[in-house]
Amino acid sequence: MVYITNLVATIFGPLERAQLLVVLLILSGLLSSASIILLMPLLKRYALARPNARSSHRVPTPQGGGIAVVIATCLPLMLILLFSKSDFKYAWGSGIGLRFLWLTFAAAIGLAIVGAIDDLRPLPVLPRLLFQLLAVVAVAASGSAGNFLPVPEWITLIIVFLAGLWFVNLVNFMDGLDWITVAEMVPITAFITIFGWFGLVPLSSALVAASLCGALLGFAPYNRPAARLFLGDVGSLPIGLLVGWMLLELAGTHALAAAILLPLYYLMDATITLFRRLAKRERVWEAHRSHFYQRATDNGFKVMAVVTHVFVLNLALAALAAVTLLWPTGVVQVAALAAGAVLVCLVLRRFSQSRTTAPVEVSR
C-alpha cells in the first residue's frame, strides 16, 4: 500500500494542472481501448444487441462498451484520490471538490450497474427511474454549485433534480447511432478540460472531463460506422450523469449560458421529440425512431453525414460557450444563446428534410 501511494504521488505529484489533464486524457484513452480488447470476447458472447424495427443497425452487434468507458474515466482519478498524499489532493485549492468526487463516482458506478442489468434484461420503467433519481440526488448533493438561479434554493434543487433526471435519460435516448455520443460528448468534455487548463472551470470538473474525453476517444475506433461495439445503457447512463454534474458545476461558476450551450443539440433534439410524442399520446418510455438524427437516416442522410453535422455543430456551440466565459456580460450571453438556438434549429430542420438523391444508409 505504501509503495502504491509513493508511486502515484511520484507520478502525479510534480505535475502542474495542465500536465495532469493531458496525462489523464492519454491514460484514460489507453485504458479504455485496452479494456475493450479484454472485454470484447465476453461482450460478443453475452451482450449482443439484436436489430429490431427501431434499431439503426442490421446485424447483431455487441454492446457494453460503456463498461470500459466507465472504468477508464473513474479508475485513474480514484487511484489518485486514494493513494496520493493529502498535499497533492489539495494542491490547487480544490480539496472540497476533489473530496466530493467519491460520491459522484459511486453514483456513476451504481448507475452503470443498473444500466448493465437493463442491457441484459430490461427493467420496468419505475424502478429504473427511481435508481436514476437516487444517483442524480447523490451527485447534486455532492456538488458545490450553490443556488445559481434567481429563485429560492429549494426551487433550484427541484429544478436540478428534474433536469438531471432528464439529462441522464436524454443521453440514453440520443445514443442510437454510431459515433453520435462521441460527436456530442467529446467537444463538451474537451471544452471543460481546456478551460480547466486555464483555471476558468472547477478543477474537479476538468479532471473528470479529461478522463471521460480520453475514455470516449479510446472507445471511438470501435464505434466508428459501421460500429463493432455499442456503449449500451451501462455507458450512456453514467456518461449522462457525469456530464450533467460537470455542467451543474459550470453553472455554479456563474456560467449558466455556457452550461446550456454545450449540450444544446441533445437538449433540443430530445426535448422537442418528447413533446411531439406527448402531443401524439405515444408511450414516451418506449423505444422509437422519431428523434431528428434518426429521421435524418430515414431521409437519406448517411450515418457519417449525421455525426459530422452533430460534431461541427457542437464545435460551434463550444465556441459560443467560450465567448460567454470570456465576455460574461448579459448581452453577450443572451446573444450567444440565441445564436446557438438558431444553429441547432437549422441542423434539426436539415435533418427533417428528405435527401432523395442519396441512398439510405444505416449502421451495420
Short mmCIF file of N, CA and C in Angstrom, two decimals, residues 175-251:
data_model
loop_
_atom_site.label_atom_id
_atom_site.label_comp_id
_atom_site.label_asym_id
_atom_site.label_seq_id
_atom_site.Cartn_x
_atom_site.Cartn_y
_atom_site.Cartn_z
N ASP A 175 -28.32 8.07 -27.77
CA ASP A 175 -27.26 7.14 -28.12
C ASP A 175 -27.83 6.02 -28.99
N GLY A 176 -28.28 6.41 -30.18
CA GLY A 176 -28.91 5.44 -31.06
C GLY A 176 -28.30 5.39 -32.44
N LEU A 177 -27.09 5.92 -32.59
CA LEU A 177 -26.42 5.95 -33.89
C LEU A 177 -24.92 5.87 -33.66
N ASP A 178 -24.23 5.17 -34.53
CA ASP A 178 -22.78 5.05 -34.40
C ASP A 178 -22.12 6.42 -34.31
N TRP A 179 -21.28 6.58 -33.34
CA TRP A 179 -20.43 7.75 -33.15
C TRP A 179 -21.17 9.00 -32.66
N ILE A 180 -22.48 8.95 -32.50
CA ILE A 180 -23.17 10.19 -32.16
C ILE A 180 -22.83 10.66 -30.74
N THR A 181 -22.68 9.71 -29.80
CA THR A 181 -22.30 10.11 -28.44
C THR A 181 -20.88 10.67 -28.42
N VAL A 182 -20.00 10.09 -29.21
CA VAL A 182 -18.64 10.63 -29.33
C VAL A 182 -18.69 12.04 -29.91
N ALA A 183 -19.48 12.23 -30.97
CA ALA A 183 -19.58 13.54 -31.62
C ALA A 183 -20.17 14.59 -30.69
N GLU A 184 -21.02 14.17 -29.75
CA GLU A 184 -21.63 15.10 -28.81
C GLU A 184 -20.75 15.36 -27.59
N MET A 185 -20.24 14.30 -26.98
CA MET A 185 -19.60 14.41 -25.68
C MET A 185 -18.12 14.78 -25.73
N VAL A 186 -17.43 14.41 -26.81
CA VAL A 186 -16.01 14.79 -26.90
C VAL A 186 -15.84 16.31 -26.95
N PRO A 187 -16.61 17.05 -27.79
CA PRO A 187 -16.47 18.52 -27.74
C PRO A 187 -16.81 19.11 -26.37
N ILE A 188 -17.84 18.57 -25.69
CA ILE A 188 -18.21 19.11 -24.37
C ILE A 188 -17.09 18.88 -23.37
N THR A 189 -16.61 17.63 -23.28
CA THR A 189 -15.57 17.33 -22.29
C THR A 189 -14.24 17.99 -22.65
N ALA A 190 -13.95 18.11 -23.95
CA ALA A 190 -12.72 18.80 -24.35
C ALA A 190 -12.79 20.28 -23.97
N PHE A 191 -13.94 20.89 -24.15
CA PHE A 191 -14.14 22.29 -23.76
C PHE A 191 -13.87 22.47 -22.26
N ILE A 192 -14.48 21.63 -21.43
CA ILE A 192 -14.32 21.76 -19.98
C ILE A 192 -12.87 21.50 -19.59
N THR A 193 -12.21 20.55 -20.27
CA THR A 193 -10.80 20.28 -20.00
C THR A 193 -9.94 21.48 -20.32
N ILE A 194 -10.15 22.06 -21.50
CA ILE A 194 -9.32 23.21 -21.93
C ILE A 194 -9.52 24.40 -21.01
N PHE A 195 -10.76 24.69 -20.64
CA PHE A 195 -10.98 25.83 -19.76
C PHE A 195 -10.58 25.52 -18.32
N GLY A 196 -10.55 24.24 -17.96
CA GLY A 196 -9.95 23.87 -16.69
C GLY A 196 -8.45 24.06 -16.69
N TRP A 197 -7.84 23.87 -17.85
CA TRP A 197 -6.41 24.12 -18.04
C TRP A 197 -6.08 25.54 -17.62
N PHE A 198 -6.94 26.49 -17.99
CA PHE A 198 -6.69 27.90 -17.69
C PHE A 198 -7.34 28.35 -16.38
N GLY A 199 -7.91 27.41 -15.64
CA GLY A 199 -8.47 27.74 -14.34
C GLY A 199 -9.81 28.45 -14.40
N LEU A 200 -10.53 28.35 -15.52
CA LEU A 200 -11.81 29.04 -15.67
C LEU A 200 -13.00 28.19 -15.28
N VAL A 201 -12.78 26.89 -15.06
CA VAL A 201 -13.83 26.00 -14.54
C VAL A 201 -13.23 25.24 -13.36
N PRO A 202 -14.07 24.70 -12.47
CA PRO A 202 -13.55 23.98 -11.30
C PRO A 202 -12.61 22.85 -11.69
N LEU A 203 -11.54 22.68 -10.91
CA LEU A 203 -10.57 21.64 -11.20
C LEU A 203 -11.20 20.25 -11.19
N SER A 204 -12.09 20.00 -10.23
CA SER A 204 -12.72 18.68 -10.15
C SER A 204 -13.44 18.35 -11.46
N SER A 205 -14.16 19.32 -12.02
CA SER A 205 -14.86 19.10 -13.29
C SER A 205 -13.87 18.86 -14.43
N ALA A 206 -12.79 19.63 -14.44
CA ALA A 206 -11.80 19.49 -15.51
C ALA A 206 -11.13 18.13 -15.47
N LEU A 207 -10.86 17.61 -14.27
CA LEU A 207 -10.23 16.29 -14.16
C LEU A 207 -11.15 15.20 -14.69
N VAL A 208 -12.42 15.24 -14.29
CA VAL A 208 -13.37 14.24 -14.78
C VAL A 208 -13.57 14.40 -16.28
N ALA A 209 -13.62 15.63 -16.76
CA ALA A 209 -13.80 15.87 -18.20
C ALA A 209 -12.64 15.30 -19.00
N ALA A 210 -11.41 15.50 -18.52
CA ALA A 210 -10.24 14.97 -19.22
C ALA A 210 -10.28 13.45 -19.27
N SER A 211 -10.65 12.83 -18.14
CA SER A 211 -10.71 11.37 -18.09
C SER A 211 -11.80 10.84 -19.01
N LEU A 212 -12.98 11.46 -18.98
CA LEU A 212 -14.08 11.00 -19.81
C LEU A 212 -13.79 11.23 -21.29
N CYS A 213 -13.18 12.36 -21.61
CA CYS A 213 -12.83 12.64 -23.00
C CYS A 213 -11.86 11.59 -23.53
N GLY A 214 -10.84 11.28 -22.74
CA GLY A 214 -9.89 10.25 -23.15
C GLY A 214 -10.56 8.90 -23.30
N ALA A 215 -11.44 8.54 -22.36
CA ALA A 215 -12.13 7.26 -22.41
C ALA A 215 -12.99 7.15 -23.67
N LEU A 216 -13.68 8.22 -24.03
CA LEU A 216 -14.51 8.21 -25.24
C LEU A 216 -13.66 8.12 -26.50
N LEU A 217 -12.51 8.79 -26.50
CA LEU A 217 -11.61 8.68 -27.65
C LEU A 217 -11.06 7.26 -27.79
N GLY A 218 -10.82 6.60 -26.65
CA GLY A 218 -10.38 5.21 -26.71
C GLY A 218 -11.47 4.28 -27.22
N PHE A 219 -12.71 4.63 -26.94
CA PHE A 219 -13.86 3.83 -27.40
C PHE A 219 -14.20 4.11 -28.86
N ALA A 220 -13.90 5.31 -29.34
CA ALA A 220 -14.35 5.77 -30.65
C ALA A 220 -13.99 4.84 -31.81
N PRO A 221 -12.77 4.29 -31.90
CA PRO A 221 -12.46 3.43 -33.05
C PRO A 221 -13.37 2.21 -33.16
N TYR A 222 -13.89 1.73 -32.05
CA TYR A 222 -14.73 0.53 -32.06
C TYR A 222 -16.19 0.88 -32.38
N ASN A 223 -16.55 2.15 -32.25
CA ASN A 223 -17.93 2.59 -32.51
C ASN A 223 -18.05 3.33 -33.84
N ARG A 224 -16.93 3.40 -34.58
CA ARG A 224 -16.93 4.09 -35.86
C ARG A 224 -17.86 3.37 -36.83
N PRO A 225 -18.70 4.10 -37.58
CA PRO A 225 -19.61 3.45 -38.52
C PRO A 225 -18.84 2.60 -39.54
N ALA A 226 -19.26 1.36 -39.79
CA ALA A 226 -20.31 0.65 -39.06
C ALA A 226 -19.71 0.06 -37.78
N ALA A 227 -20.39 0.28 -36.66
CA ALA A 227 -19.82 0.00 -35.35
C ALA A 227 -19.60 -1.49 -35.11
N ARG A 228 -18.48 -1.77 -34.43
CA ARG A 228 -18.23 -3.12 -33.94
C ARG A 228 -18.64 -3.26 -32.48
N LEU A 229 -19.00 -2.14 -31.84
CA LEU A 229 -19.33 -2.16 -30.42
C LEU A 229 -20.20 -0.96 -30.10
N PHE A 230 -21.22 -1.18 -29.26
CA PHE A 230 -22.08 -0.10 -28.78
C PHE A 230 -21.77 0.20 -27.31
N LEU A 231 -22.12 1.40 -26.88
CA LEU A 231 -21.96 1.76 -25.47
C LEU A 231 -22.88 0.94 -24.58
N GLY A 232 -24.16 0.87 -24.95
CA GLY A 232 -25.17 0.28 -24.09
C GLY A 232 -25.58 1.24 -22.98
N ASP A 233 -26.64 0.87 -22.28
CA ASP A 233 -27.08 1.69 -21.14
C ASP A 233 -26.02 1.76 -20.06
N VAL A 234 -25.19 0.74 -19.96
CA VAL A 234 -24.12 0.73 -18.97
C VAL A 234 -23.15 1.89 -19.18
N GLY A 235 -23.11 2.43 -20.41
CA GLY A 235 -22.26 3.58 -20.68
C GLY A 235 -23.02 4.88 -20.79
N SER A 236 -24.16 4.87 -21.49
CA SER A 236 -24.87 6.13 -21.74
C SER A 236 -25.42 6.74 -20.45
N LEU A 237 -25.91 5.92 -19.52
CA LEU A 237 -26.48 6.46 -18.29
C LEU A 237 -25.42 7.15 -17.41
N PRO A 238 -24.30 6.49 -17.08
CA PRO A 238 -23.29 7.20 -16.27
C PRO A 238 -22.63 8.36 -17.00
N ILE A 239 -22.51 8.28 -18.33
CA ILE A 239 -21.98 9.42 -19.08
C ILE A 239 -22.91 10.61 -18.91
N GLY A 240 -24.22 10.38 -19.05
CA GLY A 240 -25.17 11.46 -18.84
C GLY A 240 -25.08 12.04 -17.44
N LEU A 241 -24.90 11.17 -16.44
CA LEU A 241 -24.79 11.63 -15.06
C LEU A 241 -23.54 12.47 -14.85
N LEU A 242 -22.39 12.00 -15.34
CA LEU A 242 -21.13 12.72 -15.13
C LEU A 242 -21.11 14.05 -15.88
N VAL A 243 -21.59 14.04 -17.12
CA VAL A 243 -21.61 15.29 -17.88
C VAL A 243 -22.61 16.26 -17.27
N GLY A 244 -23.76 15.76 -16.82
CA GLY A 244 -24.72 16.61 -16.14
C GLY A 244 -24.12 17.25 -14.90
N TRP A 245 -23.34 16.47 -14.14
CA TRP A 245 -22.67 17.02 -12.95
C TRP A 245 -21.66 18.11 -13.34
N MET A 246 -20.89 17.86 -14.39
CA MET A 246 -19.93 18.88 -14.84
C MET A 246 -20.64 20.17 -15.24
N LEU A 247 -21.75 20.04 -15.95
CA LEU A 247 -22.49 21.23 -16.37
C LEU A 247 -23.08 21.95 -15.17
N LEU A 248 -23.51 21.19 -14.16
CA LEU A 248 -24.01 21.81 -12.93
C LEU A 248 -22.91 22.60 -12.24
N GLU A 249 -21.72 22.02 -12.16
CA GLU A 249 -20.59 22.73 -11.58
C GLU A 249 -20.25 23.98 -12.38
N LEU A 250 -20.33 23.86 -13.70
CA LEU A 250 -20.06 25.02 -14.57
C LEU A 250 -21.09 26.12 -14.33
N ALA A 251 -22.36 25.74 -14.23
CA ALA A 251 -23.41 26.72 -13.96
C ALA A 251 -23.17 27.41 -12.63
#
